[in-house]
PDB file of C-alpha atoms in Angstrom:
ATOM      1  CA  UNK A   1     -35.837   8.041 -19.816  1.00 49.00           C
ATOM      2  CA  UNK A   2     -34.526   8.813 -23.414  1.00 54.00           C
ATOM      3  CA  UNK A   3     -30.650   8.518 -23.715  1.00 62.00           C
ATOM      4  CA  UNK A   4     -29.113  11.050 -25.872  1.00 77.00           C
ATOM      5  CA  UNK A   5     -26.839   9.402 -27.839  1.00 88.00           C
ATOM      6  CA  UNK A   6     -24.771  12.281 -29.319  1.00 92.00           C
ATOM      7  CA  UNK A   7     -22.417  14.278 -28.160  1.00 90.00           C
ATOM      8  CA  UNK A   8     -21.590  17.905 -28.815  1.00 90.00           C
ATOM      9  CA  UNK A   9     -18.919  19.407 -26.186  1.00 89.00           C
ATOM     10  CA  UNK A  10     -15.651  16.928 -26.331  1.00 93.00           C
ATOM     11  CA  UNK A  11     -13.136  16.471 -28.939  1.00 94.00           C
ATOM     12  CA  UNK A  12     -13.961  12.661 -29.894  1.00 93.00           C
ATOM     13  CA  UNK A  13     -11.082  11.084 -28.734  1.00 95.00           C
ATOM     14  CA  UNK A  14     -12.111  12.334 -25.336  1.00 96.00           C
ATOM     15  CA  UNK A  15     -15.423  10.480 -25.256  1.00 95.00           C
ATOM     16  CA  UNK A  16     -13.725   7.107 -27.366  1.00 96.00           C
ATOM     17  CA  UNK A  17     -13.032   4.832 -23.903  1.00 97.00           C
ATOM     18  CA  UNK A  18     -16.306   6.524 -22.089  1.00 96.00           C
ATOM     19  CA  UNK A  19     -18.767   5.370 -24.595  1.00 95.00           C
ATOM     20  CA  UNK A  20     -17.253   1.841 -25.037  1.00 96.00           C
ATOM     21  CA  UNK A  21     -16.854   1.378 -20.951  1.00 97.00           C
ATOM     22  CA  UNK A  22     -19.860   2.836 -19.332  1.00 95.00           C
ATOM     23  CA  UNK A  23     -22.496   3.574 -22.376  1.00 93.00           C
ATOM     24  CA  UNK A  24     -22.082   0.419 -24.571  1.00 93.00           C
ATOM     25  CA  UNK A  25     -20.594   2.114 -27.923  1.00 94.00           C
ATOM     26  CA  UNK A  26     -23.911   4.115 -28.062  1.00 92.00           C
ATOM     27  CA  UNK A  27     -22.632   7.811 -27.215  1.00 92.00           C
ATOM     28  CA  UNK A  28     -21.230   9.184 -30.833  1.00 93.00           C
ATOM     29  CA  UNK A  29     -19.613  12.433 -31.486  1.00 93.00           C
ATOM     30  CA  UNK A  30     -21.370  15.096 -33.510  1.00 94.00           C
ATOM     31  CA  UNK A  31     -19.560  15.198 -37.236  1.00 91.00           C
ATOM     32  CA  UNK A  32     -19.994  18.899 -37.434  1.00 91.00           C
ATOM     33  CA  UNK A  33     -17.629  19.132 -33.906  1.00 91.00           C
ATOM     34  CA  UNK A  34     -14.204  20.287 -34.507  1.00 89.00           C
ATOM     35  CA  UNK A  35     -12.119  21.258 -31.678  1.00 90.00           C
ATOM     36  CA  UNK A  36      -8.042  22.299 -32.040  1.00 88.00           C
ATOM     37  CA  UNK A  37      -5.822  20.528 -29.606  1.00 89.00           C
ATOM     38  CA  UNK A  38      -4.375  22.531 -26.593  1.00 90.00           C
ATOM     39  CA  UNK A  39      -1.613  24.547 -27.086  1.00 88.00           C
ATOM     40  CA  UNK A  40       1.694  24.180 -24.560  1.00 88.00           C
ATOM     41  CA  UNK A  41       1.500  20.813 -23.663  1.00 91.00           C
ATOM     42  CA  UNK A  42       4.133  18.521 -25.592  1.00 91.00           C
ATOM     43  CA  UNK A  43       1.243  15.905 -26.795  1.00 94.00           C
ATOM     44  CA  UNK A  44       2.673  12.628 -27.838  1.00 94.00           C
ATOM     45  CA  UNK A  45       0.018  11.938 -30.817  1.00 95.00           C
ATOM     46  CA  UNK A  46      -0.684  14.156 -33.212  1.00 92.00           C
ATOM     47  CA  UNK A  47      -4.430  14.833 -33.265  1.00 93.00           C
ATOM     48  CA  UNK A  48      -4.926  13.111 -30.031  1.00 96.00           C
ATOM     49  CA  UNK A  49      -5.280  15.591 -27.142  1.00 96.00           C
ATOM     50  CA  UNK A  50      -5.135  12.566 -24.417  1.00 97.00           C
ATOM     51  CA  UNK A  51      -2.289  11.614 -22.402  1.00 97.00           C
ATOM     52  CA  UNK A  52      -1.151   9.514 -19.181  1.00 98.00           C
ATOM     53  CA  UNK A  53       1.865  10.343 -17.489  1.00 97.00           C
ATOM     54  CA  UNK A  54       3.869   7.522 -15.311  1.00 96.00           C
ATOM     55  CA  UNK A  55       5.237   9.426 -12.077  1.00 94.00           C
ATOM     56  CA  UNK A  56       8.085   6.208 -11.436  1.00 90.00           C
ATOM     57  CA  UNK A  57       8.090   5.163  -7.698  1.00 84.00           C
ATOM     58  CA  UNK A  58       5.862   5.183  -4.828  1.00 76.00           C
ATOM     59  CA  UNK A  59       5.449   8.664  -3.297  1.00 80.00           C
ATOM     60  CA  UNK A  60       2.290   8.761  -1.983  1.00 83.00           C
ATOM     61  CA  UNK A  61       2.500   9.657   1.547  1.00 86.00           C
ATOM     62  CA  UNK A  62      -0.652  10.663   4.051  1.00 78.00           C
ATOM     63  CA  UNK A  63      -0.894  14.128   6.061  1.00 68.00           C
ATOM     64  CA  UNK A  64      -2.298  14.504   9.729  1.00 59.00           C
ATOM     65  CA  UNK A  65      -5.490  14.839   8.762  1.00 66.00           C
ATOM     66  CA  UNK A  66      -5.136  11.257   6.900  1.00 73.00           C
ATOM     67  CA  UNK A  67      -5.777  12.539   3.572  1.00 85.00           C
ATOM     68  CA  UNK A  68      -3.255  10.966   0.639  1.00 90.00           C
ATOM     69  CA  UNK A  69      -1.235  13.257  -1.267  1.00 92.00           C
ATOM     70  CA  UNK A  70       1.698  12.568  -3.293  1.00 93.00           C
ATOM     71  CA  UNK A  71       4.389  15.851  -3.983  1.00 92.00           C
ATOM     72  CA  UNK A  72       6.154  14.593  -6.799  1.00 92.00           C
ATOM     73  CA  UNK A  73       2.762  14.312  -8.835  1.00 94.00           C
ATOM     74  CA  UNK A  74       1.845  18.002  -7.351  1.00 93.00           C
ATOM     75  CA  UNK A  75       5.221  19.084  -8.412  1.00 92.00           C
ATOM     76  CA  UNK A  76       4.875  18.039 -12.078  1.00 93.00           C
ATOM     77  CA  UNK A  77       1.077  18.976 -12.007  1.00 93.00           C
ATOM     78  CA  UNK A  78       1.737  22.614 -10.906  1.00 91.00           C
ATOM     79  CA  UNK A  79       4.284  22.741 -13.718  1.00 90.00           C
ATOM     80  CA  UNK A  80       2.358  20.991 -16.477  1.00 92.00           C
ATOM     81  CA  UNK A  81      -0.550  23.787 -15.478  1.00 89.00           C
ATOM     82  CA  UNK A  82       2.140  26.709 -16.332  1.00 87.00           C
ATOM     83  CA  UNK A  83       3.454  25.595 -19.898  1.00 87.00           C
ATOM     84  CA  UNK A  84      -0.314  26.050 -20.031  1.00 87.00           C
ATOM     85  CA  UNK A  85      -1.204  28.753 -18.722  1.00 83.00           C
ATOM     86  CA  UNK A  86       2.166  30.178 -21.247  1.00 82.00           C
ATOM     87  CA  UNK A  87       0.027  29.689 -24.026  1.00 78.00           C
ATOM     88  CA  UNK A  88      -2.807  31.748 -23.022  1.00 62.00           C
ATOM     89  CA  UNK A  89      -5.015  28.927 -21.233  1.00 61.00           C
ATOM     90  CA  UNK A  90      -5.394  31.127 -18.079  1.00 58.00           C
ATOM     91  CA  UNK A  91      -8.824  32.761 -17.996  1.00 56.00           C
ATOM     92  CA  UNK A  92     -10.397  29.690 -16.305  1.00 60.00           C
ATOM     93  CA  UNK A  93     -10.028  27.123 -18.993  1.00 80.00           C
ATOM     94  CA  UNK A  94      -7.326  24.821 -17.052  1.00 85.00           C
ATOM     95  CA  UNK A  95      -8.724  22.927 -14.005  1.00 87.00           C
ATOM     96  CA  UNK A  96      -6.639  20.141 -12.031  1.00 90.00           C
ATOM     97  CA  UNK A  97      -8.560  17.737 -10.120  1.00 90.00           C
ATOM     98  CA  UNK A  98      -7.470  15.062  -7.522  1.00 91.00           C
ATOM     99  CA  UNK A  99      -9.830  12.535  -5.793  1.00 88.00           C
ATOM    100  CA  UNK A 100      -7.687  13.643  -2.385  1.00 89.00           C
ATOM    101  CA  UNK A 101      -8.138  17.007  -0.253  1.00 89.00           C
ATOM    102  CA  UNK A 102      -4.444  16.679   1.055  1.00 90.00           C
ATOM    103  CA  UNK A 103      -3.649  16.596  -2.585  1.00 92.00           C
ATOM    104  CA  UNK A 104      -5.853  19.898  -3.723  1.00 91.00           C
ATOM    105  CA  UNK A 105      -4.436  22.011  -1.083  1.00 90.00           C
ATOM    106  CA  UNK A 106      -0.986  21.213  -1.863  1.00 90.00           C
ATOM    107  CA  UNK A 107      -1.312  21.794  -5.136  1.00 92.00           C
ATOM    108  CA  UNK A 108      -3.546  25.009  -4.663  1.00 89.00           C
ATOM    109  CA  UNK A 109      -0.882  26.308  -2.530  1.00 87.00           C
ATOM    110  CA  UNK A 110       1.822  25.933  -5.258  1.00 85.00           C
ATOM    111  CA  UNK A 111      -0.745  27.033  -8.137  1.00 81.00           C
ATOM    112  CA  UNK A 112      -1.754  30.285  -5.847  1.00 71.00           C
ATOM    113  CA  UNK A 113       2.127  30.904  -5.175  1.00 55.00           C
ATOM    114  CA  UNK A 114       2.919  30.471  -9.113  1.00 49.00           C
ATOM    115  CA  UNK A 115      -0.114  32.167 -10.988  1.00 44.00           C
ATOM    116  CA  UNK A 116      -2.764  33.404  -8.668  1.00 39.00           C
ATOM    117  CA  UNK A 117      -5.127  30.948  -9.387  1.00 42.00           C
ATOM    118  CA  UNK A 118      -6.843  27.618  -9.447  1.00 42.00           C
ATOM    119  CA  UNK A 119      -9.488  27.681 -12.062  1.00 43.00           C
ATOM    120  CA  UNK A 120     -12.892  25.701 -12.271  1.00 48.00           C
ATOM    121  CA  UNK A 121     -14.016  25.307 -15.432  1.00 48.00           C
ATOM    122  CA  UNK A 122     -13.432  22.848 -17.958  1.00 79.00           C
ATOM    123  CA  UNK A 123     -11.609  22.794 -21.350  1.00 87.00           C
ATOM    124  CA  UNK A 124      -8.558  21.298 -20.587  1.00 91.00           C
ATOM    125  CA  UNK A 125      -8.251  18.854 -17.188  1.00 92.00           C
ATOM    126  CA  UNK A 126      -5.177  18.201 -15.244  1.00 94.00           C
ATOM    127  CA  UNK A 127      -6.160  14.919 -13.030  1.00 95.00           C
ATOM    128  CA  UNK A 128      -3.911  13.939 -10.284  1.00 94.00           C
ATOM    129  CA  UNK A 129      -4.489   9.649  -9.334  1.00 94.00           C
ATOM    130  CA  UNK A 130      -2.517  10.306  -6.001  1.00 93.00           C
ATOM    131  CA  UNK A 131      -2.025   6.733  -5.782  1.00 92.00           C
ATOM    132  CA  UNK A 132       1.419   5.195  -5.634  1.00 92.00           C
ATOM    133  CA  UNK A 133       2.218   2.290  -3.738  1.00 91.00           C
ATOM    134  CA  UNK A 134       3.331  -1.600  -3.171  1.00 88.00           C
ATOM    135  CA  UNK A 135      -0.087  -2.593  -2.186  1.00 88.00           C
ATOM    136  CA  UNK A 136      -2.125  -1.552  -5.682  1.00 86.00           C
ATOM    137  CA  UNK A 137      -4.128   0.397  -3.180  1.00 90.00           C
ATOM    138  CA  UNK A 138      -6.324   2.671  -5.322  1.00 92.00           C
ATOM    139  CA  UNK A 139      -9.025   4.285  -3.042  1.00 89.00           C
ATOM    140  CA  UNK A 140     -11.616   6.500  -4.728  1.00 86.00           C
ATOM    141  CA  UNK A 141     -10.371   5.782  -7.731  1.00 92.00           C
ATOM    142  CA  UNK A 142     -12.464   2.067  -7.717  1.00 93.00           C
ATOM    143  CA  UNK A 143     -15.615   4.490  -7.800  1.00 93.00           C
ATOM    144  CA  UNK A 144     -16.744   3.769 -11.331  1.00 95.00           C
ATOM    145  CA  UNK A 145     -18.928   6.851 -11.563  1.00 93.00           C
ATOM    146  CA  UNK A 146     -16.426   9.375 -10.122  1.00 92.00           C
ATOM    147  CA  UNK A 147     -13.695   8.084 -12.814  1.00 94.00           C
ATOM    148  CA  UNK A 148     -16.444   8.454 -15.620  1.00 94.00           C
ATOM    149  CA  UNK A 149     -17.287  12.180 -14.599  1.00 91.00           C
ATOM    150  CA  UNK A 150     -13.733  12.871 -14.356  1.00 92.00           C
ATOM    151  CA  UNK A 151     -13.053  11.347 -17.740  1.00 94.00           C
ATOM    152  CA  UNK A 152     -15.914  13.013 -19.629  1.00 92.00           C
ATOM    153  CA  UNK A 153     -15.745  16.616 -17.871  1.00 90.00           C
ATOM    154  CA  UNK A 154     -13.272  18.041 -20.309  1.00 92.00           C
ATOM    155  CA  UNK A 155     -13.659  19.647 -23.964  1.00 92.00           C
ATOM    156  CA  UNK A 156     -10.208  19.974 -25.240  1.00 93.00           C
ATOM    157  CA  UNK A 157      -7.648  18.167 -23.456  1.00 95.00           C
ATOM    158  CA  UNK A 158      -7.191  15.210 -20.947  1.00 96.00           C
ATOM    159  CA  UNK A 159      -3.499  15.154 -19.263  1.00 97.00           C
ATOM    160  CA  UNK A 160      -3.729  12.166 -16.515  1.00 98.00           C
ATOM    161  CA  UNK A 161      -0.933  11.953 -13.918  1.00 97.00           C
ATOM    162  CA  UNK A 162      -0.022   8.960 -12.305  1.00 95.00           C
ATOM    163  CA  UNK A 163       1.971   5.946 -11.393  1.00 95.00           C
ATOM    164  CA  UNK A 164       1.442   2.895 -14.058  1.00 94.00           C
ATOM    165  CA  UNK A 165       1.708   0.093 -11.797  1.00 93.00           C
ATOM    166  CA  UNK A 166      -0.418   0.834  -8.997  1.00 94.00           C
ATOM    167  CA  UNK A 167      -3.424   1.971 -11.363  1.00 95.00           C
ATOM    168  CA  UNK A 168      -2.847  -0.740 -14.323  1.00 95.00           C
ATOM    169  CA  UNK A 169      -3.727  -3.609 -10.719  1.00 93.00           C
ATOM    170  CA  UNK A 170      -7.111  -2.066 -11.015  1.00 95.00           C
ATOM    171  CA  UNK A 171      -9.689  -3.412 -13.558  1.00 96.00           C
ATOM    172  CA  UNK A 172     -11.024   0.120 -14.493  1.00 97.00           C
ATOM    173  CA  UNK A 173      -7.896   1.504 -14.846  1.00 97.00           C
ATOM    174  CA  UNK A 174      -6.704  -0.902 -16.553  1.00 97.00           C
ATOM    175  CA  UNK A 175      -8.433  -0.791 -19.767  1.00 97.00           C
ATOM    176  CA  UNK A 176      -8.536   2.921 -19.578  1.00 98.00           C
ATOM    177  CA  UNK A 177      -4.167   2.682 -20.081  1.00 97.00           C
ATOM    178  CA  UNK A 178      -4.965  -0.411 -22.504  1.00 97.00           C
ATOM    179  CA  UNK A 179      -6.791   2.107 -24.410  1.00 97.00           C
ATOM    180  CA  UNK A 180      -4.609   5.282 -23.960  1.00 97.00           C
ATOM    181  CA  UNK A 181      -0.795   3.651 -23.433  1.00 95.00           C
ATOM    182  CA  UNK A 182      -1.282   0.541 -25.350  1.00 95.00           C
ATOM    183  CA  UNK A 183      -3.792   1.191 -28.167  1.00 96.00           C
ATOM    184  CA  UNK A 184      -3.237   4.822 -28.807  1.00 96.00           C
ATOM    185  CA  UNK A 185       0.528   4.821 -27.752  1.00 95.00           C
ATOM    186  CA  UNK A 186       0.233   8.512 -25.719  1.00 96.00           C
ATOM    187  CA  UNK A 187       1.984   8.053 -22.982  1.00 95.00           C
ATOM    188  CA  UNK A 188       5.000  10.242 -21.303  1.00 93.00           C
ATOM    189  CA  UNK A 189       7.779   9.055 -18.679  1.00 92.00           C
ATOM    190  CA  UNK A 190       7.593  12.039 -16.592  1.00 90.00           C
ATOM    191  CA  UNK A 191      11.628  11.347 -16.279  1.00 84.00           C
ATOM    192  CA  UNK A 192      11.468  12.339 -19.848  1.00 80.00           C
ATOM    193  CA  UNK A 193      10.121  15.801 -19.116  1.00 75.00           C
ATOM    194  CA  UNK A 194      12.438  16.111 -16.310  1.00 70.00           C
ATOM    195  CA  UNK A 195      15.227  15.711 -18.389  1.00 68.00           C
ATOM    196  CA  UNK A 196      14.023  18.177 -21.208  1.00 61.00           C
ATOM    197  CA  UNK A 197      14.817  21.479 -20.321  1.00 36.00           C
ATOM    198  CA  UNK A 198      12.840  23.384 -23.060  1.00 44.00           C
ATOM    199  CA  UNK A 199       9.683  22.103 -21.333  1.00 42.00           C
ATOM    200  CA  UNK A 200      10.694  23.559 -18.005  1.00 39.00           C
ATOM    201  CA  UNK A 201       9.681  20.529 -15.932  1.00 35.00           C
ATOM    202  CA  UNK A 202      10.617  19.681 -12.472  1.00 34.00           C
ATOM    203  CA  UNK A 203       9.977  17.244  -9.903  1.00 35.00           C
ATOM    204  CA  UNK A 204      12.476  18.080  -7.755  1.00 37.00           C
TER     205      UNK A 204
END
């Protein structure tokens, strides 16, 4: 099987963690790619269109049909989706995903209520860990494949929602916020957002 070694579709930071983690340093970027970061989103780094949001607290919480879902992450998902979707990245270019079904219905339901739609396709990713609790229970996101897709499916923009302490107990995880909170210093408290009222952020 021959490995193909360059890559064509994501802005290179997006592929910096995947090729060092799961392809030994060996995937490169193509030097001729140039993509512009999204616009809406208040990115901490210039030039850097990655970013992990702490959600503070443990809010995870499990429906009847014992699916996990966590509202305050929905909440600032649905509203991270809308500065977007401002600035012209309707049309299918914004997709959230969320390892849980509990959480993809509640945040279809808000998404359907606020814009009409949940789009599919991949430029910019919204991705929803869920997760928040006391144990460092993690669930699906242990499953080394599904966190590579997820991590290499968009071209533009990677906005990762979640709670710091849970996912940092996790190996995986782990050097995935060494790389993005640590190394490339993009991280947002989402308390920050909540507090700045030009973004139009709430959790409440």
């Amino acid at each position: 099987v021959q490995f193909l070694d360059t890559q064509y579709r994501m802005h290179r930071a997006l592929t910096e963690f995947s090729s060092m983690e799961f392809y030994g340093g060996q995937l490169k970027t193509a030097k001729s790619l140039r993509r512009d970061m999204p616009k809406g989103f208040p990115w901490p780094i210039k030039d850097y269109p990655l970013c992990f949001i702490h959600v503070d607290g443990f809010h995870e919480s499990r429906n009847v049909w014992m699916s996990t879902e966590n509202e305050k992450e929905a909440h600032l998902i649905v509203n991270i989706a809308s500065m977007l979707f401002q600035q012209n990245w309707r049309n299918g270019r914004v997709t959230i995903i969320t390892p849980y079904r509990a959480q993809r219905e509640n945040i279809e339901d808000k998404l359907n209520s606020l814009c009409g739609g949940y789009h599919k396709q991949c430029e910019v990713i919204i991705f929803s860990a869920v997760r928040a609790n006391d144990m460092n229970s993690i669930g699906f996101l242990k499953e080394r494949p599904r966190v590579n897709v997820m991590l290499t499916r968009p071209k533009s923009g990677l906005i990762v929602v979640g709670n710091l302490h849970t996912l940092s107990k996790e190996i995986l995880w782990n050097k995935w916020l060494t790389h993005v909170v640590v190394k490339n210093k993009s991280f947002v408290d989402s308390r920050v957002l909540e507090q700045n009222t030009d973004l139009n952020i709430s959790t409440k």
